């Protein structure tokens, strides 16, 4: 199974989004292993977990160039989640539209 990391910041919105991710996983609707990495300590998990893909939440958009460089050095593809989809926790749409493996 492919591994995906959601890269975000600690917030209530991130907690809410991850609850939706876990619900979709429990229902068997996501064919990915998914973990949450929180900026700025994200590299520890990324290096240990070795994801196939990283999704940036809109909460880390200010650091996107830095994050893209870090992931490029590791050969990990990534995408920025559309803000309206993240805010409304459209998990399946995000994974279908953004994860390119």
mmCIF file of N, CA, C and O in Angstrom:
data_model
loop_
_atom_site.group_PDB
_atom_site.id
_atom_site.type_symbol
_atom_site.label_atom_id
_atom_site.label_comp_id
_atom_site.label_asym_id
_atom_site.label_seq_id
_atom_site.Cartn_x
_atom_site.Cartn_y
_atom_site.Cartn_z
ATOM 1 N N UNK A 1 0.841 -1.176 0.000
ATOM 2 C CA UNK A 1 0.000 0.000 0.000
ATOM 3 C C UNK A 1 0.892 1.247 0.000
ATOM 4 O O UNK A 1 1.891 1.303 0.704
ATOM 5 N N UNK A 2 0.519 2.229 -0.805
ATOM 6 C CA UNK A 2 1.286 3.466 -0.912
ATOM 7 C C UNK A 2 1.124 4.311 0.346
ATOM 8 O O UNK A 2 0.071 4.324 0.973
ATOM 9 N N UNK A 3 2.205 5.026 0.692
ATOM 10 C CA UNK A 3 2.223 5.851 1.900
ATOM 11 C C UNK A 3 2.113 7.327 1.524
ATOM 12 O O UNK A 3 2.852 7.805 0.652
ATOM 13 N N UNK A 4 1.220 8.024 2.214
ATOM 14 C CA UNK A 4 1.026 9.456 1.995
ATOM 15 C C UNK A 4 1.131 10.171 3.330
ATOM 16 O O UNK A 4 0.598 9.704 4.336
ATOM 17 N N UNK A 5 1.814 11.302 3.316
ATOM 18 C CA UNK A 5 1.875 12.160 4.494
ATOM 19 C C UNK A 5 1.086 13.423 4.213
ATOM 20 O O UNK A 5 1.212 14.016 3.139
ATOM 21 N N UNK A 6 0.272 13.819 5.167
ATOM 22 C CA UNK A 6 -0.377 15.126 5.163
ATOM 23 C C UNK A 6 0.552 16.029 5.964
ATOM 24 O O UNK A 6 0.844 15.744 7.129
ATOM 25 N N UNK A 7 1.043 17.089 5.352
ATOM 26 C CA UNK A 7 1.946 18.013 6.023
ATOM 27 C C UNK A 7 1.170 19.273 6.358
ATOM 28 O O UNK A 7 0.656 19.952 5.464
ATOM 29 N N UNK A 8 1.068 19.558 7.644
ATOM 30 C CA UNK A 8 0.259 20.687 8.092
ATOM 31 C C UNK A 8 0.860 21.281 9.349
ATOM 32 O O UNK A 8 1.976 20.931 9.748
ATOM 33 N N UNK A 9 0.114 22.174 9.960
ATOM 34 C CA UNK A 9 0.478 22.742 11.253
ATOM 35 C C UNK A 9 -0.555 22.278 12.266
ATOM 36 O O UNK A 9 -1.660 21.899 11.899
ATOM 37 N N UNK A 10 -0.182 22.325 13.523
ATOM 38 C CA UNK A 10 -1.111 21.916 14.570
ATOM 39 C C UNK A 10 -2.234 22.941 14.669
ATOM 40 O O UNK A 10 -1.986 24.133 14.864
ATOM 41 N N UNK A 11 -3.455 22.480 14.481
ATOM 42 C CA UNK A 11 -4.615 23.361 14.557
ATOM 43 C C UNK A 11 -5.872 22.513 14.703
ATOM 44 O O UNK A 11 -5.859 21.300 14.455
ATOM 45 N N UNK A 12 -6.958 23.158 15.052
ATOM 46 C CA UNK A 12 -8.239 22.450 15.134
ATOM 47 C C UNK A 12 -8.689 21.988 13.752
ATOM 48 O O UNK A 12 -9.282 20.914 13.616
ATOM 49 N N UNK A 13 -8.395 22.781 12.731
ATOM 50 C CA UNK A 13 -8.767 22.398 11.367
ATOM 51 C C UNK A 13 -8.020 21.132 10.951
ATOM 52 O O UNK A 13 -8.602 20.227 10.350
ATOM 53 N N UNK A 14 -6.747 21.049 11.289
ATOM 54 C CA UNK A 14 -5.973 19.854 10.970
ATOM 55 C C UNK A 14 -6.509 18.643 11.724
ATOM 56 O O UNK A 14 -6.655 17.558 11.152
ATOM 57 N N UNK A 15 -6.832 18.809 13.005
ATOM 58 C CA UNK A 15 -7.408 17.704 13.778
ATOM 59 C C UNK A 15 -8.714 17.227 13.147
ATOM 60 O O UNK A 15 -8.936 16.023 13.016
ATOM 61 N N UNK A 16 -9.548 18.156 12.762
ATOM 62 C CA UNK A 16 -10.836 17.820 12.147
ATOM 63 C C UNK A 16 -10.629 17.075 10.834
ATOM 64 O O UNK A 16 -11.278 16.064 10.554
ATOM 65 N N UNK A 17 -9.704 17.571 10.020
ATOM 66 C CA UNK A 17 -9.424 16.929 8.740
ATOM 67 C C UNK A 17 -8.936 15.499 8.948
ATOM 68 O O UNK A 17 -9.388 14.577 8.268
ATOM 69 N N UNK A 18 -8.041 15.303 9.894
ATOM 70 C CA UNK A 18 -7.500 13.966 10.130
ATOM 71 C C UNK A 18 -8.568 13.015 10.669
ATOM 72 O O UNK A 18 -8.522 11.818 10.389
ATOM 73 N N UNK A 19 -9.541 13.506 11.406
ATOM 74 C CA UNK A 19 -10.651 12.647 11.841
ATOM 75 C C UNK A 19 -11.413 12.130 10.630
ATOM 76 O O UNK A 19 -11.791 10.963 10.573
ATOM 77 N N UNK A 20 -11.596 12.979 9.637
ATOM 78 C CA UNK A 20 -12.268 12.558 8.407
ATOM 79 C C UNK A 20 -11.411 11.547 7.630
ATOM 80 O O UNK A 20 -11.940 10.583 7.072
ATOM 81 N N UNK A 21 -10.104 11.776 7.595
ATOM 82 C CA UNK A 21 -9.202 10.832 6.930
ATOM 83 C C UNK A 21 -9.328 9.461 7.586
ATOM 84 O O UNK A 21 -9.491 8.440 6.907
ATOM 85 N N UNK A 22 -9.260 9.427 8.912
ATOM 86 C CA UNK A 22 -9.336 8.152 9.646
ATOM 87 C C UNK A 22 -10.689 7.472 9.433
ATOM 88 O O UNK A 22 -10.757 6.241 9.323
ATOM 89 N N UNK A 23 -11.758 8.245 9.352
ATOM 90 C CA UNK A 23 -13.085 7.664 9.105
ATOM 91 C C UNK A 23 -13.142 7.018 7.725
ATOM 92 O O UNK A 23 -13.690 5.915 7.572
ATOM 93 N N UNK A 24 -12.571 7.660 6.722
ATOM 94 C CA UNK A 24 -12.549 7.089 5.372
ATOM 95 C C UNK A 24 -11.661 5.843 5.326
ATOM 96 O O UNK A 24 -11.987 4.878 4.628
ATOM 97 N N UNK A 25 -10.562 5.860 6.067
ATOM 98 C CA UNK A 25 -9.722 4.673 6.131
ATOM 99 C C UNK A 25 -10.479 3.515 6.775
ATOM 100 O O UNK A 25 -10.435 2.394 6.278
ATOM 101 N N UNK A 26 -11.148 3.792 7.876
ATOM 102 C CA UNK A 26 -11.897 2.747 8.580
ATOM 103 C C UNK A 26 -13.000 2.160 7.706
ATOM 104 O O UNK A 26 -13.305 0.973 7.801
ATOM 105 N N UNK A 27 -13.561 2.978 6.830
ATOM 106 C CA UNK A 27 -14.621 2.518 5.925
ATOM 107 C C UNK A 27 -14.046 1.821 4.684
ATOM 108 O O UNK A 27 -14.802 1.360 3.825
ATOM 109 N N UNK A 28 -12.728 1.759 4.582
ATOM 110 C CA UNK A 28 -12.084 1.117 3.441
ATOM 111 C C UNK A 28 -12.144 1.930 2.157
ATOM 112 O O UNK A 28 -12.018 1.386 1.063
ATOM 113 N N UNK A 29 -12.300 3.238 2.281
ATOM 114 C CA UNK A 29 -12.440 4.107 1.109
ATOM 115 C C UNK A 29 -11.127 4.738 0.647
ATOM 116 O O UNK A 29 -11.093 5.339 -0.418
ATOM 117 N N UNK A 30 -10.073 4.602 1.441
ATOM 118 C CA UNK A 30 -8.758 5.127 1.059
ATOM 119 C C UNK A 30 -7.786 3.971 0.935
ATOM 120 O O UNK A 30 -7.588 3.217 1.884
ATOM 121 N N UNK A 31 -7.162 3.862 -0.202
ATOM 122 C CA UNK A 31 -6.217 2.784 -0.441
ATOM 123 C C UNK A 31 -4.786 3.273 -0.209
ATOM 124 O O UNK A 31 -3.903 3.038 -1.027
ATOM 125 N N UNK A 32 -4.591 4.007 0.879
ATOM 126 C CA UNK A 32 -3.284 4.559 1.236
ATOM 127 C C UNK A 32 -3.081 4.428 2.735
ATOM 128 O O UNK A 32 -4.026 4.484 3.504
ATOM 129 N N UNK A 33 -1.814 4.279 3.127
ATOM 130 C CA UNK A 33 -1.438 4.479 4.519
ATOM 131 C C UNK A 33 -1.233 5.981 4.653
ATOM 132 O O UNK A 33 -0.550 6.583 3.818
ATOM 133 N N UNK A 34 -1.807 6.611 5.664
ATOM 134 C CA UNK A 34 -1.729 8.060 5.800
ATOM 135 C C UNK A 34 -1.237 8.424 7.198
ATOM 136 O O UNK A 34 -1.736 7.905 8.192
ATOM 137 N N UNK A 35 -0.266 9.323 7.236
ATOM 138 C CA UNK A 35 0.243 9.854 8.494
ATOM 139 C C UNK A 35 0.221 11.375 8.423
ATOM 140 O O UNK A 35 0.228 11.954 7.334
ATOM 141 N N UNK A 36 0.239 12.007 9.566
ATOM 142 C CA UNK A 36 0.264 13.453 9.680
ATOM 143 C C UNK A 36 1.628 13.894 10.179
ATOM 144 O O UNK A 36 2.093 13.417 11.217
ATOM 145 N N UNK A 37 2.259 14.802 9.448
ATOM 146 C CA UNK A 37 3.516 15.409 9.874
ATOM 147 C C UNK A 37 3.250 16.880 10.134
ATOM 148 O O UNK A 37 2.635 17.559 9.303
ATOM 149 N N UNK A 38 3.685 17.360 11.285
ATOM 150 C CA UNK A 38 3.437 18.745 11.659
ATOM 151 C C UNK A 38 4.686 19.600 11.488
ATOM 152 O O UNK A 38 5.753 19.263 12.010
ATOM 153 N N UNK A 39 4.529 20.672 10.720
ATOM 154 C CA UNK A 39 5.599 21.648 10.542
ATOM 155 C C UNK A 39 5.791 22.386 11.872
ATOM 156 O O UNK A 39 4.814 22.680 12.531
ATOM 157 N N UNK A 40 6.999 22.617 12.323
ATOM 158 C CA UNK A 40 8.284 22.516 11.650
ATOM 159 C C UNK A 40 9.069 21.239 11.943
ATOM 160 O O UNK A 40 10.215 21.117 11.545
ATOM 161 N N UNK A 41 8.481 20.270 12.625
ATOM 162 C CA UNK A 41 9.203 19.032 12.961
ATOM 163 C C UNK A 41 8.881 17.905 11.994
ATOM 164 O O UNK A 41 9.050 16.734 12.311
ATOM 165 N N UNK A 42 8.462 18.235 10.806
ATOM 166 C CA UNK A 42 7.979 17.276 9.813
ATOM 167 C C UNK A 42 9.044 16.343 9.268
ATOM 168 O O UNK A 42 8.757 15.211 8.928
ATOM 169 N N UNK A 43 10.282 16.813 9.184
ATOM 170 C CA UNK A 43 11.321 15.996 8.542
ATOM 171 C C UNK A 43 11.630 14.713 9.312
ATOM 172 O O UNK A 43 11.977 13.700 8.704
ATOM 173 N N UNK A 44 11.467 14.743 10.619
ATOM 174 C CA UNK A 44 11.699 13.531 11.409
ATOM 175 C C UNK A 44 10.783 12.403 10.942
ATOM 176 O O UNK A 44 11.231 11.288 10.707
ATOM 177 N N UNK A 45 9.500 12.709 10.796
ATOM 178 C CA UNK A 45 8.538 11.695 10.358
ATOM 179 C C UNK A 45 8.751 11.336 8.890
ATOM 180 O O UNK A 45 8.695 10.165 8.521
ATOM 181 N N UNK A 46 9.001 12.320 8.064
ATOM 182 C CA UNK A 46 9.211 12.050 6.639
ATOM 183 C C UNK A 46 10.392 11.109 6.437
ATOM 184 O O UNK A 46 10.303 10.141 5.680
ATOM 185 N N UNK A 47 11.492 11.374 7.133
ATOM 186 C CA UNK A 47 12.670 10.515 6.977
ATOM 187 C C UNK A 47 12.450 9.120 7.546
ATOM 188 O O UNK A 47 12.961 8.139 7.010
ATOM 189 N N UNK A 48 11.671 9.006 8.594
ATOM 190 C CA UNK A 48 11.409 7.695 9.197
ATOM 191 C C UNK A 48 10.348 6.916 8.420
ATOM 192 O O UNK A 48 10.479 5.711 8.221
ATOM 193 N N UNK A 49 9.312 7.597 7.968
ATOM 194 C CA UNK A 49 8.158 6.960 7.322
ATOM 195 C C UNK A 49 8.391 6.666 5.841
ATOM 196 O O UNK A 49 7.830 5.734 5.287
ATOM 197 N N UNK A 50 9.211 7.493 5.197
ATOM 198 C CA UNK A 50 9.536 7.361 3.774
ATOM 199 C C UNK A 50 8.276 7.283 2.900
ATOM 200 O O UNK A 50 8.002 6.256 2.263
ATOM 201 N N UNK A 51 7.513 8.376 2.858
ATOM 202 C CA UNK A 51 6.266 8.371 2.092
ATOM 203 C C UNK A 51 6.507 8.336 0.585
ATOM 204 O O UNK A 51 7.574 8.731 0.101
ATOM 205 N N UNK A 52 5.486 7.893 -0.131
ATOM 206 C CA UNK A 52 5.517 7.918 -1.594
ATOM 207 C C UNK A 52 5.038 9.265 -2.124
ATOM 208 O O UNK A 52 5.318 9.617 -3.273
ATOM 209 N N UNK A 53 4.303 10.003 -1.281
ATOM 210 C CA UNK A 53 3.720 11.280 -1.701
ATOM 211 C C UNK A 53 3.430 12.116 -0.463
ATOM 212 O O UNK A 53 3.125 11.569 0.596
ATOM 213 N N UNK A 54 3.523 13.451 -0.610
ATOM 214 C CA UNK A 54 3.195 14.371 0.478
ATOM 215 C C UNK A 54 2.155 15.366 -0.009
ATOM 216 O O UNK A 54 2.298 15.948 -1.092
ATOM 217 N N UNK A 55 1.116 15.545 0.793
ATOM 218 C CA UNK A 55 0.097 16.559 0.528
ATOM 219 C C UNK A 55 0.304 17.711 1.499
ATOM 220 O O UNK A 55 0.342 17.506 2.705
ATOM 221 N N UNK A 56 0.447 18.932 0.972
ATOM 222 C CA UNK A 56 0.567 20.126 1.817
ATOM 223 C C UNK A 56 -0.819 20.660 2.109
ATOM 224 O O UNK A 56 -1.592 20.902 1.184
ATOM 225 N N UNK A 57 -1.121 20.887 3.372
ATOM 226 C CA UNK A 57 -2.358 21.588 3.691
ATOM 227 C C UNK A 57 -2.142 23.066 3.411
ATOM 228 O O UNK A 57 -1.000 23.540 3.277
ATOM 229 N N UNK A 58 -3.209 23.804 3.348
ATOM 230 C CA UNK A 58 -3.092 25.246 3.116
ATOM 231 C C UNK A 58 -2.427 25.945 4.298
ATOM 232 O O UNK A 58 -1.978 27.073 4.157
ATOM 233 N N UNK A 59 -2.332 25.275 5.415
ATOM 234 C CA UNK A 59 -1.724 25.875 6.602
ATOM 235 C C UNK A 59 -0.204 25.976 6.511
ATOM 236 O O UNK A 59 0.422 26.624 7.351
ATOM 237 N N UNK A 60 0.401 25.354 5.511
ATOM 238 C CA UNK A 60 1.857 25.461 5.350
ATOM 239 C C UNK A 60 2.237 26.164 4.044
ATOM 240 O O UNK A 60 3.381 26.108 3.619
ATOM 241 N N UNK A 61 1.286 26.842 3.423
ATOM 242 C CA UNK A 61 1.539 27.473 2.135
ATOM 243 C C UNK A 61 2.670 28.508 2.206
ATOM 244 O O UNK A 61 3.424 28.677 1.248
ATOM 245 N N UNK A 62 2.825 29.171 3.347
ATOM 246 C CA UNK A 62 3.878 30.173 3.494
ATOM 247 C C UNK A 62 5.274 29.563 3.389
ATOM 248 O O UNK A 62 6.229 30.242 3.014
ATOM 249 N N UNK A 63 5.401 28.284 3.690
ATOM 250 C CA UNK A 63 6.689 27.601 3.659
ATOM 251 C C UNK A 63 6.816 26.660 2.464
ATOM 252 O O UNK A 63 7.747 25.863 2.378
ATOM 253 N N UNK A 64 5.912 26.759 1.517
ATOM 254 C CA UNK A 64 5.870 25.832 0.382
ATOM 255 C C UNK A 64 7.195 25.744 -0.377
ATOM 256 O O UNK A 64 7.661 24.630 -0.653
ATOM 257 N N UNK A 65 7.852 26.862 -0.731
ATOM 258 C CA UNK A 65 9.134 26.724 -1.455
ATOM 259 C C UNK A 65 10.176 25.930 -0.664
ATOM 260 O O UNK A 65 10.866 25.065 -1.225
ATOM 261 N N UNK A 66 10.278 26.192 0.621
ATOM 262 C CA UNK A 66 11.215 25.466 1.481
ATOM 263 C C UNK A 66 10.856 23.982 1.534
ATOM 264 O O UNK A 66 11.713 23.104 1.413
ATOM 265 N N UNK A 67 9.572 23.693 1.697
ATOM 266 C CA UNK A 67 9.113 22.304 1.791
ATOM 267 C C UNK A 67 9.327 21.553 0.484
ATOM 268 O O UNK A 67 9.760 20.397 0.487
ATOM 269 N N UNK A 68 9.028 22.202 -0.631
ATOM 270 C CA UNK A 68 9.248 21.565 -1.935
ATOM 271 C C UNK A 68 10.713 21.229 -2.139
ATOM 272 O O UNK A 68 11.041 20.154 -2.656
ATOM 273 N N UNK A 69 11.598 22.120 -1.723
ATOM 274 C CA UNK A 69 13.039 21.863 -1.845
ATOM 275 C C UNK A 69 13.449 20.661 -0.990
ATOM 276 O O UNK A 69 14.183 19.785 -1.463
ATOM 277 N N UNK A 70 12.965 20.617 0.242
ATOM 278 C CA UNK A 70 13.296 19.496 1.128
ATOM 279 C C UNK A 70 12.824 18.168 0.543
ATOM 280 O O UNK A 70 13.536 17.163 0.594
ATOM 281 N N UNK A 71 11.626 18.159 -0.023
ATOM 282 C CA UNK A 71 11.084 16.923 -0.597
ATOM 283 C C UNK A 71 11.786 16.563 -1.904
ATOM 284 O O UNK A 71 11.998 15.385 -2.180
ATOM 285 N N UNK A 72 12.146 17.562 -2.701
ATOM 286 C CA UNK A 72 12.878 17.293 -3.942
ATOM 287 C C UNK A 72 14.213 16.621 -3.631
ATOM 288 O O UNK A 72 14.636 15.711 -4.348
ATOM 289 N N UNK A 73 14.872 17.062 -2.573
ATOM 290 C CA UNK A 73 16.140 16.444 -2.160
ATOM 291 C C UNK A 73 15.956 14.974 -1.802
ATOM 292 O O UNK A 73 16.881 14.181 -1.903
ATOM 293 N N UNK A 74 14.757 14.611 -1.406
ATOM 294 C CA UNK A 74 14.453 13.232 -1.012
ATOM 295 C C UNK A 74 13.721 12.456 -2.117
ATOM 296 O O UNK A 74 13.364 11.309 -1.938
ATOM 297 N N UNK A 75 13.451 13.133 -3.230
ATOM 298 C CA UNK A 75 12.775 12.489 -4.356
ATOM 299 C C UNK A 75 11.320 12.168 -4.087
ATOM 300 O O UNK A 75 10.790 11.189 -4.623
ATOM 301 N N UNK A 76 10.659 12.979 -3.273
ATOM 302 C CA UNK A 76 9.270 12.718 -2.906
ATOM 303 C C UNK A 76 8.351 13.713 -3.615
ATOM 304 O O UNK A 76 8.460 14.918 -3.395
ATOM 305 N N UNK A 77 7.431 13.235 -4.463
ATOM 306 C CA UNK A 77 6.488 14.137 -5.122
ATOM 307 C C UNK A 77 5.492 14.707 -4.114
ATOM 308 O O UNK A 77 5.257 14.112 -3.048
ATOM 309 N N UNK A 78 4.920 15.861 -4.469
ATOM 310 C CA UNK A 78 4.012 16.524 -3.535
ATOM 311 C C UNK A 78 3.010 17.385 -4.284
ATOM 312 O O UNK A 78 3.167 17.648 -5.469
ATOM 313 N N UNK A 79 1.987 17.818 -3.543
ATOM 314 C CA UNK A 79 0.980 18.716 -4.109
ATOM 315 C C UNK A 79 0.357 19.514 -2.979
ATOM 316 O O UNK A 79 0.290 19.056 -1.833
ATOM 317 N N UNK A 80 -0.107 20.704 -3.321
ATOM 318 C CA UNK A 80 -0.827 21.556 -2.382
ATOM 319 C C UNK A 80 -2.313 21.254 -2.500
ATOM 320 O O UNK A 80 -2.866 21.256 -3.597
ATOM 321 N N UNK A 81 -2.940 21.000 -1.381
ATOM 322 C CA UNK A 81 -4.372 20.723 -1.345
ATOM 323 C C UNK A 81 -5.133 22.030 -1.583
ATOM 324 O O UNK A 81 -4.768 23.070 -1.047
ATOM 325 N N UNK A 82 -6.184 21.966 -2.365
ATOM 326 C CA UNK A 82 -7.027 23.135 -2.590
ATOM 327 C C UNK A 82 -7.668 23.546 -1.261
ATOM 328 O O UNK A 82 -8.227 22.714 -0.550
ATOM 329 N N UNK A 83 -7.573 24.825 -0.929
ATOM 330 C CA UNK A 83 -8.030 25.327 0.359
ATOM 331 C C UNK A 83 -9.466 25.011 0.681
ATOM 332 O O UNK A 83 -9.793 24.594 1.798
ATOM 333 N N UNK A 84 -10.354 25.177 -0.286
ATOM 334 C CA UNK A 84 -11.768 24.910 -0.022
ATOM 335 C C UNK A 84 -12.013 23.430 0.225
ATOM 336 O O UNK A 84 -12.874 23.058 1.028
ATOM 337 N N UNK A 85 -11.248 22.573 -0.411
ATOM 338 C CA UNK A 85 -11.400 21.132 -0.193
ATOM 339 C C UNK A 85 -10.878 20.728 1.183
ATOM 340 O O UNK A 85 -11.465 19.886 1.860
ATOM 341 N N UNK A 86 -9.757 21.343 1.589
ATOM 342 C CA UNK A 86 -9.193 21.042 2.905
ATOM 343 C C UNK A 86 -10.119 21.552 3.999
ATOM 344 O O UNK A 86 -10.425 20.844 4.946
ATOM 345 N N UNK A 87 -10.593 22.771 3.853
ATOM 346 C CA UNK A 87 -11.447 23.380 4.862
ATOM 347 C C UNK A 87 -12.758 22.654 5.064
ATOM 348 O O UNK A 87 -13.316 22.670 6.150
ATOM 349 N N UNK A 88 -13.255 22.020 4.019
ATOM 350 C CA UNK A 88 -14.511 21.276 4.123
ATOM 351 C C UNK A 88 -14.286 19.769 4.212
ATOM 352 O O UNK A 88 -15.228 18.989 4.118
ATOM 353 N N UNK A 89 -13.034 19.372 4.398
ATOM 354 C CA UNK A 89 -12.643 17.970 4.609
ATOM 355 C C UNK A 89 -13.164 17.041 3.517
ATOM 356 O O UNK A 89 -13.706 15.980 3.790
ATOM 357 N N UNK A 90 -12.964 17.427 2.272
ATOM 358 C CA UNK A 90 -13.351 16.585 1.144
ATOM 359 C C UNK A 90 -12.214 15.597 0.849
ATOM 360 O O UNK A 90 -11.536 15.669 -0.169
ATOM 361 N N UNK A 91 -12.027 14.682 1.769
ATOM 362 C CA UNK A 91 -10.886 13.773 1.761
ATOM 363 C C UNK A 91 -10.778 12.984 0.460
ATOM 364 O O UNK A 91 -9.713 12.948 -0.168
ATOM 365 N N UNK A 92 -11.834 12.327 0.046
ATOM 366 C CA UNK A 92 -11.760 11.497 -1.160
ATOM 367 C C UNK A 92 -11.446 12.334 -2.388
ATOM 368 O O UNK A 92 -10.648 11.920 -3.241
ATOM 369 N N UNK A 93 -12.038 13.498 -2.485
ATOM 370 C CA UNK A 93 -11.759 14.380 -3.625
ATOM 371 C C UNK A 93 -10.290 14.813 -3.620
ATOM 372 O O UNK A 93 -9.641 14.821 -4.663
ATOM 373 N N UNK A 94 -9.765 15.151 -2.460
ATOM 374 C CA UNK A 94 -8.364 15.560 -2.350
ATOM 375 C C UNK A 94 -7.453 14.438 -2.810
ATOM 376 O O UNK A 94 -6.543 14.648 -3.611
ATOM 377 N N UNK A 95 -7.672 13.238 -2.309
ATOM 378 C CA UNK A 95 -6.795 12.129 -2.681
ATOM 379 C C UNK A 95 -6.947 11.782 -4.158
ATOM 380 O O UNK A 95 -5.955 11.509 -4.834
ATOM 381 N N UNK A 96 -8.150 11.813 -4.682
ATOM 382 C CA UNK A 96 -8.364 11.501 -6.096
ATOM 383 C C UNK A 96 -7.772 12.557 -7.012
ATOM 384 O O UNK A 96 -7.224 12.237 -8.068
ATOM 385 N N UNK A 97 -7.879 13.824 -6.636
ATOM 386 C CA UNK A 97 -7.406 14.926 -7.482
ATOM 387 C C UNK A 97 -5.911 15.205 -7.350
ATOM 388 O O UNK A 97 -5.269 15.637 -8.300
ATOM 389 N N UNK A 98 -5.352 14.981 -6.151
ATOM 390 C CA UNK A 98 -4.004 15.477 -5.874
ATOM 391 C C UNK A 98 -2.914 14.427 -5.814
ATOM 392 O O UNK A 98 -1.773 14.694 -6.167
ATOM 393 N N UNK A 99 -3.220 13.241 -5.327
ATOM 394 C CA UNK A 99 -2.172 12.213 -5.171
ATOM 395 C C UNK A 99 -1.895 11.590 -6.523
ATOM 396 O O UNK A 99 -2.755 10.947 -7.116
ATOM 397 N N UNK A 100 -0.695 11.796 -7.012
ATOM 398 C CA UNK A 100 -0.289 11.287 -8.331
ATOM 399 C C UNK A 100 0.829 10.262 -8.130
ATOM 400 O O UNK A 100 1.998 10.598 -7.979
ATOM 401 N N UNK A 101 0.449 8.997 -8.120
ATOM 402 C CA UNK A 101 1.421 7.912 -7.952
ATOM 403 C C UNK A 101 1.339 6.941 -9.106
ATOM 404 O O UNK A 101 0.357 6.702 -9.677
#
